[in-house]
Coordinates of N, CA and C in Angstrom, one line a residue:
M78 N 135.5 -8.2 -16.1 CA 136.5 -7.2 -17.9 C 137.2 -7.5 -17.1
T79 N 138.2 -8.4 -17.4 CA 140.2 -7.5 -17.9 C 140.5 -6.8 -18.7
L80 N 141.6 -6.7 -18.5 CA 142.7 -6.2 -19.5 C 143.5 -6.1 -19.5
I81 N 144.5 -6.6 -20.3 CA 145.9 -7.2 -20.1 C 146.5 -7.0 -21.2
S82 N 146.4 -6.1 -22.6 CA 147.4 -5.4 -23.2 C 146.7 -4.9 -24.4
D83 N 145.5 -4.1 -24.4 CA 145.4 -2.9 -25.3 C 145.2 -1.6 -24.5
Q84 N 146.5 -0.8 -25.3 CA 146.5 0.6 -24.5 C 145.7 1.4 -25.1
S85 N 145.3 1.3 -25.9 CA 144.3 2.1 -26.2 C 143.0 2.3 -26.1
I86 N 142.5 1.8 -24.9 CA 141.4 1.7 -24.2 C 140.9 2.2 -22.5
N87 N 140.9 3.1 -21.9 CA 141.4 4.1 -21.4 C 140.2 3.5 -20.5
T88 N 140.1 4.2 -19.5 CA 139.0 4.0 -17.8 C 138.8 5.4 -17.8
N89 N 137.4 5.8 -17.3 CA 136.7 7.2 -16.7 C 137.7 8.2 -15.9
F90 N 138.7 7.1 -15.5 CA 139.8 7.6 -14.5 C 141.4 8.3 -15.3
N91 N 141.0 8.2 -16.6 CA 141.9 8.3 -17.7 C 143.1 7.0 -17.8
T92 N 143.1 6.3 -17.4 CA 144.2 5.4 -17.3 C 144.3 4.5 -17.7
S93 N 144.5 3.5 -18.1 CA 145.2 2.3 -20.1 C 146.4 1.4 -19.1
I94 N 146.4 0.6 -19.7 CA 148.1 -0.3 -19.6 C 148.8 0.3 -20.1
N95 N 149.5 0.1 -18.8 CA 151.3 1.5 -19.0 C 151.5 2.1 -18.9
N96 N 150.2 2.9 -18.5 CA 149.9 3.9 -16.9 C 150.6 3.7 -15.9
R97 N 151.6 4.8 -14.9 CA 151.6 4.5 -13.6 C 150.7 4.4 -12.5
I98 N 151.1 3.8 -12.2 CA 149.8 2.8 -11.0 C 149.6 4.1 -10.2
Q99 N 150.6 5.5 -9.6 CA 150.7 6.7 -9.0 C 148.3 7.2 -9.4
N100 N 149.7 6.9 -11.0 CA 147.7 8.5 -10.9 C 146.6 7.9 -10.3
V101 N 146.5 6.2 -11.0 CA 145.3 5.8 -10.6 C 145.2 6.0 -8.8
K102 N 146.1 6.3 -8.4 CA 146.3 6.2 -6.0 C 145.9 7.5 -6.2
N103 N 145.6 8.2 -7.3 CA 145.7 10.7 -6.8 C 144.0 9.9 -7.1
Y104 N 143.9 8.7 -7.4 CA 142.7 9.4 -8.7 C 141.9 9.2 -7.5
L105 N 141.6 7.9 -7.3 CA 140.5 7.1 -6.7 C 140.8 7.4 -4.8
G106 N 142.0 8.0 -5.1 CA 142.2 8.1 -3.4 C 142.7 6.3 -2.6
K107 N 143.2 6.4 -0.8 CA 143.8 5.9 -0.3 C 143.9 5.0 0.8
N108 N 142.1 4.7 -0.6 CA 141.6 3.1 0.3 C 141.3 1.8 -0.6
F109 N 142.6 1.1 0.0 CA 142.8 0.7 -1.4 C 143.0 -1.1 0.2
I110 N 143.0 -2.2 -1.3 CA 144.3 -2.9 -0.5 C 145.7 -3.1 -1.3
E111 N 146.7 -3.0 -0.9 CA 147.4 -3.7 -1.8 C 148.4 -5.0 -1.1
K112 N 148.8 -5.5 -2.0 CA 149.3 -6.6 -2.1 C 150.5 -7.9 -2.7
K113 N 151.7 -8.3 -2.0 CA 152.3 -8.6 -3.4 C 152.4 -9.8 -4.1
L114 N 152.8 -9.7 -4.7 CA 152.3 -11.0 -5.8 C 153.6 -11.8 -5.9
R115 N 154.1 -12.4 -6.9 CA 154.8 -13.5 -7.1 C 156.1 -12.4 -8.8
N116 N 157.1 -12.9 -8.7 CA 158.1 -11.4 -9.4 C 158.2 -10.5 -9.9
G117 N 157.9 -9.9 -8.0 CA 157.8 -8.3 -8.8 C 156.3 -7.5 -8.7
F118 N 155.2 -8.1 -9.0 CA 154.7 -7.8 -9.4 C 153.3 -7.6 -8.2
K119 N 152.7 -5.9 -8.4 CA 151.9 -6.0 -7.7 C 150.4 -6.0 -7.6
A120 N 149.9 -5.7 -6.4 CA 148.3 -6.0 -7.3 C 147.9 -4.8 -6.1
T121 N 147.2 -3.6 -6.4 CA 146.3 -2.6 -5.8 C 145.0 -2.1 -5.9
I122 N 144.3 -2.7 -4.7 CA 142.5 -3.4 -5.4 C 141.1 -2.4 -4.3
Y123 N 141.1 -1.8 -5.1 CA 139.2 -1.0 -5.0 C 138.7 -1.8 -5.0
V124 N 137.7 -2.1 -3.8 CA 136.4 -2.2 -3.1 C 135.6 -1.0 -2.8
D125 N 134.3 -1.0 -4.2 CA 133.2 -0.4 -4.4 C 132.0 -1.7 -3.3
K126 N 131.9 -1.6 -1.6 CA 130.6 -2.0 -1.3 C 129.6 -1.9 -1.5
D127 N 129.3 -0.8 -1.9 CA 127.1 -0.5 -2.3 C 127.3 -1.0 -3.8
N128 N 127.7 -1.4 -4.6 CA 128.0 -2.3 -5.6 C 128.4 -3.3 -6.3
Q129 N 128.8 -3.6 -5.2 CA 129.8 -5.0 -5.0 C 130.7 -5.4 -6.0
I130 N 131.4 -4.4 -6.0 CA 132.8 -4.6 -7.5 C 134.0 -4.7 -6.6
K131 N 134.5 -5.0 -7.4 CA 136.3 -4.4 -6.7 C 136.9 -4.6 -8.1
L132 N 138.0 -3.7 -8.3 CA 138.7 -3.6 -8.8 C 140.0 -3.4 -8.4
S133 N 140.6 -4.5 -9.4 CA 141.5 -5.0 -8.9 C 142.8 -4.7 -10.2
L134 N 144.0 -3.9 -10.3 CA 145.4 -3.5 -10.9 C 146.4 -4.4 -10.6
I135 N 146.8 -4.3 -11.2 CA 148.2 -5.3 -11.6 C 149.2 -5.1 -11.8
H136 N 150.5 -4.0 -10.6 CA 150.9 -3.9 -11.8 C 152.9 -4.1 -11.2
K137 N 154.0 -3.8 -12.3 CA 155.3 -3.9 -12.1 C 156.0 -2.4 -12.1
D138 N 156.9 -2.6 -11.5 CA 157.9 -1.5 -12.0 C 156.9 0.7 -11.6
N139 N 156.2 0.3 -11.3 CA 154.9 1.3 -11.6 C 154.2 1.3 -12.5
K140 N 154.2 0.6 -13.1 CA 153.4 -0.1 -14.7 C 152.5 0.0 -14.5
I141 N 151.0 0.0 -14.9 CA 149.7 -0.9 -15.5 C 149.5 -2.1 -15.4
K142 N 149.9 -3.1 -15.5 CA 149.9 -4.8 -17.3 C 148.8 -5.3 -17.1
K143 N 147.5 -4.8 -16.3 CA 146.1 -6.1 -15.9 C 146.1 -4.9 -15.5
L144 N 144.3 -4.9 -15.5 CA 142.9 -4.2 -15.4 C 141.6 -5.6 -15.1
K145 N 141.4 -5.5 -14.4 CA 139.9 -6.4 -13.5 C 139.5 -5.3 -13.2
S146 N 138.0 -5.7 -13.4 CA 136.8 -5.7 -12.2 C 135.9 -6.9 -12.7
I147 N 135.7 -7.1 -11.4 CA 134.5 -7.7 -10.9 C 133.4 -7.6 -10.2
R148 N 132.2 -8.2 -10.9 CA 131.1 -7.8 -9.7 C 130.8 -9.2 -9.1
S149 N 130.4 -8.7 -7.7 CA 130.2 -10.4 -6.7 C 128.9 -10.8 -7.3
N150 N 127.7 -9.9 -7.8 CA 126.4 -10.4 -7.5 C 125.6 -10.1 -8.9
F151 N 126.4 -10.9 -9.3 CA 125.8 -10.7 -10.8 C 124.2 -10.8 -11.0
K152 N 123.1 -10.6 -9.9 CA 121.6 -10.9 -9.9 C 121.7 -9.8 -11.0
N153 N 121.5 -8.0 -10.4 CA 121.8 -7.1 -10.3 C 122.5 -5.9 -11.7
D154 N 122.7 -5.7 -12.8 CA 123.2 -4.7 -14.0 C 124.0 -3.7 -13.6
I155 N 124.4 -3.2 -12.2 CA 124.9 -2.3 -11.9 C 126.3 -1.9 -12.8
P156 N 126.4 -0.6 -13.4 CA 127.6 0.0 -13.3 C 128.4 0.1 -12.5
F157 N 130.0 0.2 -12.5 CA 130.9 0.2 -11.5 C 131.4 2.0 -12.1
R158 N 131.1 2.1 -11.0 CA 131.7 3.9 -10.7 C 132.1 4.7 -10.9
Y159 N 133.1 3.5 -10.4 CA 135.2 4.0 -10.4 C 135.3 4.1 -11.9
V160 N 134.9 3.0 -12.7 CA 135.4 2.5 -14.0 C 134.9 2.1 -14.8
I161 N 135.3 2.7 -16.0 CA 134.6 2.4 -17.5 C 134.7 2.6 -18.9
F162 N 134.8 0.7 -19.0 CA 135.9 1.0 -20.2 C 135.4 0.7 -21.4

């Protein structure tokens, strides 16, 4: 699932598009990977190894621009334990 413009949908850790990335980092912790992207964007990535799910947050100027959760094993319908849209 990917969100890129709908600001009315919140996650279970109370964030949405255009919220501050630091709020997510404070809630989910420091176990993330951060990558630099083009045009000043950054990606902060959290991985749930137990459920084989990845949460990617694309942000610029400390504001979240895109939320994306990906399951790598589609055989099991296991909900992502960190994010609920």
